[in-house]
Amino acid sequence: MATIGLDKLFYSKITEDEDGNETYATPASLAKAMTAELSVELAEATLYADDGAAEVVKEFQSGTLTLGVDDIGAAAASDLTGAVIDQNGVIISASEDGGAPVAIGFRAKKANGKYRYFWLYKVKFGIPATNLTTKGESIEFSTPTIEGTVMRRNKVDGQGKHPWKAEVTEGDAGVSASTITNWYQEVYEPSYAETTAASLDGEG
């Protein structure tokens, strides 16, 4: 089903331990979102046998996230791009700057009024692009865009895999109300049912 609206754009700062495993800070509002474009690049390998393709493997390699926002505040710009705020509150961007990766969360409204929620676990952003125009006969809004590279996270989930995205649709079967309510309280952590193997005791 098509989505018709985008809002609640949040980010979460990441800290990594000595093994590179991520810990996420409490999410904070990034900006008012207008557009989000996500493109994904896959690594593909084909195994040939008996003169044909016996198996095809496609794995997530990286992605690109382009956000159109109304404005990026000073604190968010510093966190995302590595720019610094001087003693006069001015944002200073230097050629040596490089922002640390963050997690990005947002939601998109569907035509039926329900929302689809997202977390991208690790995104590294570049410097925002600014569009400026002279004042003409009609009013034209110029808003910044910011582009980031989407990566898988280092920390494995309960299945031993490296997730790069979490996505859930409000109202779908099996989706609890608490999952939706708490979506922005913290970065969503995958949860899997534990598999318990039955053990049989043999008699001597």
PDB file of C-alpha atoms in Angstrom, residues 18-157:
ATOM      1  CA  GLU A  18      36.313  -2.212  21.781  1.00  0.00           C
ATOM      2  CA  ASP A  19      34.774  -4.942  19.617  1.00  0.00           C
ATOM      3  CA  GLY A  20      32.692  -2.444  17.615  1.00  0.00           C
ATOM      4  CA  ASN A  21      29.347  -3.457  19.141  1.00  0.00           C
ATOM      5  CA  GLU A  22      26.910  -0.547  19.145  1.00  0.00           C
ATOM      6  CA  THR A  23      25.023   0.979  22.068  1.00  0.00           C
ATOM      7  CA  TYR A  24      22.304   3.509  21.237  1.00  0.00           C
ATOM      8  CA  ALA A  25      21.538   6.711  23.127  1.00  0.00           C
ATOM      9  CA  THR A  26      18.007   7.932  23.819  1.00  0.00           C
ATOM     10  CA  PRO A  27      16.522   9.070  20.469  1.00  0.00           C
ATOM     11  CA  ALA A  28      16.204  12.816  19.846  1.00  0.00           C
ATOM     12  CA  SER A  29      14.170  14.734  17.281  1.00  0.00           C
ATOM     13  CA  LEU A  30      16.193  15.561  14.158  1.00  0.00           C
ATOM     14  CA  ALA A  31      13.953  17.863  12.125  1.00  0.00           C
ATOM     15  CA  LYS A  32      10.552  18.025  10.481  1.00  0.00           C
ATOM     16  CA  ALA A  33      10.773  15.538   7.635  1.00  0.00           C
ATOM     17  CA  MET A  34       9.342  16.089   4.171  1.00  0.00           C
ATOM     18  CA  THR A  35      10.907  13.376   2.012  1.00  0.00           C
ATOM     19  CA  ALA A  36      12.964  10.231   2.517  1.00  0.00           C
ATOM     20  CA  GLU A  37      14.517   8.225  -0.303  1.00  0.00           C
ATOM     21  CA  LEU A  38      16.218   4.915   0.449  1.00  0.00           C
ATOM     22  CA  SER A  39      18.152   3.009  -2.190  1.00  0.00           C
ATOM     23  CA  VAL A  40      19.842  -0.324  -1.480  1.00  0.00           C
ATOM     24  CA  GLU A  41      22.859  -2.009  -3.064  1.00  0.00           C
ATOM     25  CA  LEU A  42      23.046  -5.796  -2.939  1.00  0.00           C
ATOM     26  CA  ALA A  43      26.027  -8.102  -3.264  1.00  0.00           C
ATOM     27  CA  GLU A  44      25.087 -10.979  -5.557  1.00  0.00           C
ATOM     28  CA  ALA A  45      26.744 -14.330  -6.199  1.00  0.00           C
ATOM     29  CA  THR A  46      25.573 -17.170  -8.443  1.00  0.00           C
ATOM     30  CA  LEU A  47      26.577 -20.822  -8.124  1.00  0.00           C
ATOM     31  CA  TYR A  48      26.454 -22.673 -11.442  1.00  0.00           C
ATOM     32  CA  ALA A  49      25.983 -26.422 -11.750  1.00  0.00           C
ATOM     33  CA  ASP A  50      24.863 -28.675 -14.621  1.00  0.00           C
ATOM     34  CA  ASP A  51      25.089 -25.777 -17.073  1.00  0.00           C
ATOM     35  CA  GLY A  52      22.642 -23.667 -15.062  1.00  0.00           C
ATOM     36  CA  ALA A  53      22.263 -21.428 -12.032  1.00  0.00           C
ATOM     37  CA  ALA A  54      21.939 -23.770  -9.057  1.00  0.00           C
ATOM     38  CA  GLU A  55      21.834 -21.108  -6.356  1.00  0.00           C
ATOM     39  CA  VAL A  56      21.681 -17.311  -6.224  1.00  0.00           C
ATOM     40  CA  VAL A  57      22.659 -15.420  -3.067  1.00  0.00           C
ATOM     41  CA  LYS A  58      21.800 -11.742  -2.600  1.00  0.00           C
ATOM     42  CA  GLU A  59      22.973  -9.926   0.521  1.00  0.00           C
ATOM     43  CA  PHE A  60      22.652  -6.337   1.700  1.00  0.00           C
ATOM     44  CA  GLN A  61      25.869  -4.434   1.024  1.00  0.00           C
ATOM     45  CA  SER A  62      25.032  -0.786   1.689  1.00  0.00           C
ATOM     46  CA  GLY A  63      22.364   1.812   1.086  1.00  0.00           C
ATOM     47  CA  THR A  64      21.868   5.531   0.553  1.00  0.00           C
ATOM     48  CA  LEU A  65      19.372   7.594   2.552  1.00  0.00           C
ATOM     49  CA  THR A  66      18.444  11.059   1.293  1.00  0.00           C
ATOM     50  CA  LEU A  67      16.340  13.195   3.631  1.00  0.00           C
ATOM     51  CA  GLY A  68      14.528  16.405   2.777  1.00  0.00           C
ATOM     52  CA  VAL A  69      13.909  18.391   5.968  1.00  0.00           C
ATOM     53  CA  ASP A  70      12.648  21.829   6.947  1.00  0.00           C
ATOM     54  CA  ASP A  71      15.752  22.774   8.929  1.00  0.00           C
ATOM     55  CA  ILE A  72      18.634  21.089  10.734  1.00  0.00           C
ATOM     56  CA  GLY A  73      19.336  22.550  14.159  1.00  0.00           C
ATOM     57  CA  ALA A  74      22.822  23.299  15.436  1.00  0.00           C
ATOM     58  CA  ALA A  75      22.998  20.345  17.844  1.00  0.00           C
ATOM     59  CA  ALA A  76      21.779  17.847  15.236  1.00  0.00           C
ATOM     60  CA  ALA A  77      24.157  19.252  12.606  1.00  0.00           C
ATOM     61  CA  SER A  78      27.041  18.803  15.025  1.00  0.00           C
ATOM     62  CA  ASP A  79      26.052  15.224  15.895  1.00  0.00           C
ATOM     63  CA  LEU A  80      25.466  14.150  12.291  1.00  0.00           C
ATOM     64  CA  THR A  81      28.266  15.895  10.398  1.00  0.00           C
ATOM     65  CA  GLY A  82      30.992  16.509  12.977  1.00  0.00           C
ATOM     66  CA  ALA A  83      30.676  20.299  12.690  1.00  0.00           C
ATOM     67  CA  VAL A  84      31.403  22.252  15.876  1.00  0.00           C
ATOM     68  CA  ILE A  85      29.523  25.096  17.550  1.00  0.00           C
ATOM     69  CA  ASP A  86      31.799  27.967  18.606  1.00  0.00           C
ATOM     70  CA  GLN A  87      31.391  30.195  21.666  1.00  0.00           C
ATOM     71  CA  ASN A  88      29.059  32.513  19.740  1.00  0.00           C
ATOM     72  CA  GLY A  89      26.696  29.710  18.710  1.00  0.00           C
ATOM     73  CA  VAL A  90      27.979  29.652  15.123  1.00  0.00           C
ATOM     74  CA  ILE A  91      28.222  26.273  13.353  1.00  0.00           C
ATOM     75  CA  ILE A  92      31.729  25.778  11.953  1.00  0.00           C
ATOM     76  CA  SER A  93      32.294  23.106   9.287  1.00  0.00           C
ATOM     77  CA  ALA A  94      35.909  22.187   8.529  1.00  0.00           C
ATOM     78  CA  SER A  95      37.445  19.993   5.837  1.00  0.00           C
ATOM     79  CA  GLU A  96      38.692  17.656   8.564  1.00  0.00           C
ATOM     80  CA  ASP A  97      35.195  17.095   9.981  1.00  0.00           C
ATOM     81  CA  GLY A  98      33.560  13.702   9.787  1.00  0.00           C
ATOM     82  CA  GLY A  99      30.387  12.853  11.636  1.00  0.00           C
ATOM     83  CA  ALA A 100      29.973   9.638  13.594  1.00  0.00           C
ATOM     84  CA  PRO A 101      27.292   7.150  12.466  1.00  0.00           C
ATOM     85  CA  VAL A 102      23.831   7.433  14.030  1.00  0.00           C
ATOM     86  CA  ALA A 103      20.611   5.425  13.958  1.00  0.00           C
ATOM     87  CA  ILE A 104      17.693   7.051  12.099  1.00  0.00           C
ATOM     88  CA  GLY A 105      14.007   6.483  12.868  1.00  0.00           C
ATOM     89  CA  PHE A 106      10.910   7.811  11.094  1.00  0.00           C
ATOM     90  CA  ARG A 107       7.377   6.841  10.128  1.00  0.00           C
ATOM     91  CA  ALA A 108       5.322   7.076   6.935  1.00  0.00           C
ATOM     92  CA  LYS A 109       1.536   7.407   6.850  1.00  0.00           C
ATOM     93  CA  LYS A 110      -0.356   4.956   4.661  1.00  0.00           C
ATOM     94  CA  ALA A 111      -3.495   5.670   2.671  1.00  0.00           C
ATOM     95  CA  ASN A 112      -5.608   3.830   5.272  1.00  0.00           C
ATOM     96  CA  GLY A 113      -4.447   6.167   8.069  1.00  0.00           C
ATOM     97  CA  LYS A 114      -2.074   3.662   9.687  1.00  0.00           C
ATOM     98  CA  TYR A 115       1.684   4.237   9.950  1.00  0.00           C
ATOM     99  CA  ARG A 116       4.720   2.238   8.879  1.00  0.00           C
ATOM    100  CA  TYR A 117       7.645   2.698  11.280  1.00  0.00           C
ATOM    101  CA  PHE A 118      11.366   2.417  10.511  1.00  0.00           C
ATOM    102  CA  TRP A 119      14.736   2.304  12.240  1.00  0.00           C
ATOM    103  CA  LEU A 120      17.944   2.298  10.193  1.00  0.00           C
ATOM    104  CA  TYR A 121      20.586   0.993  12.566  1.00  0.00           C
ATOM    105  CA  LYS A 122      23.692   2.748  11.258  1.00  0.00           C
ATOM    106  CA  VAL A 123      23.851   5.778   8.941  1.00  0.00           C
ATOM    107  CA  LYS A 124      26.856   8.035   8.283  1.00  0.00           C
ATOM    108  CA  PHE A 125      25.914  11.466   6.917  1.00  0.00           C
ATOM    109  CA  GLY A 126      27.759  14.024   4.842  1.00  0.00           C
ATOM    110  CA  ILE A 127      27.432  17.810   4.840  1.00  0.00           C
ATOM    111  CA  PRO A 128      23.831  18.986   4.192  1.00  0.00           C
ATOM    112  CA  ALA A 129      23.136  20.539   0.802  1.00  0.00           C
ATOM    113  CA  THR A 130      21.598  24.021   0.959  1.00  0.00           C
ATOM    114  CA  ASN A 131      19.464  25.428  -1.852  1.00  0.00           C
ATOM    115  CA  LEU A 132      19.162  29.209  -2.102  1.00  0.00           C
ATOM    116  CA  THR A 133      17.119  31.212  -4.603  1.00  0.00           C
ATOM    117  CA  THR A 134      16.556  34.913  -5.158  1.00  0.00           C
ATOM    118  CA  LYS A 135      13.144  36.348  -4.406  1.00  0.00           C
ATOM    119  CA  GLY A 136      10.964  36.407  -7.499  1.00  0.00           C
ATOM    120  CA  GLU A 137       7.322  37.008  -8.276  1.00  0.00           C
ATOM    121  CA  SER A 138       6.246  33.797  -6.537  1.00  0.00           C
ATOM    122  CA  ILE A 139       7.138  32.403  -3.118  1.00  0.00           C
ATOM    123  CA  GLU A 140       9.567  29.483  -3.265  1.00  0.00           C
ATOM    124  CA  PHE A 141      10.674  27.501  -0.236  1.00  0.00           C
ATOM    125  CA  SER A 142      14.298  26.320  -0.235  1.00  0.00           C
ATOM    126  CA  THR A 143      14.989  23.514   2.206  1.00  0.00           C
ATOM    127  CA  PRO A 144      18.123  21.507   3.038  1.00  0.00           C
ATOM    128  CA  THR A 145      18.743  17.897   2.077  1.00  0.00           C
ATOM    129  CA  ILE A 146      21.177  15.552   3.759  1.00  0.00           C
ATOM    130  CA  GLU A 147      22.507  12.276   2.385  1.00  0.00           C
ATOM    131  CA  GLY A 148      23.912   9.373   4.348  1.00  0.00           C
ATOM    132  CA  THR A 149      25.341   5.924   3.735  1.00  0.00           C
ATOM    133  CA  VAL A 150      23.346   3.120   5.358  1.00  0.00           C
ATOM    134  CA  MET A 151      25.386   0.266   6.818  1.00  0.00           C
ATOM    135  CA  ARG A 152      24.675  -2.915   8.701  1.00  0.00           C
ATOM    136  CA  ARG A 153      25.450  -2.718  12.393  1.00  0.00           C
ATOM    137  CA  ASN A 154      28.326  -4.679  13.929  1.00  0.00           C
ATOM    138  CA  LYS A 155      26.348  -6.022  16.885  1.00  0.00           C
ATOM    139  CA  VAL A 156      24.615  -9.301  16.061  1.00  0.00           C
ATOM    140  CA  ASP A 157      20.985  -9.945  16.942  1.00  0.00           C
TER     141      ASP A 157
END
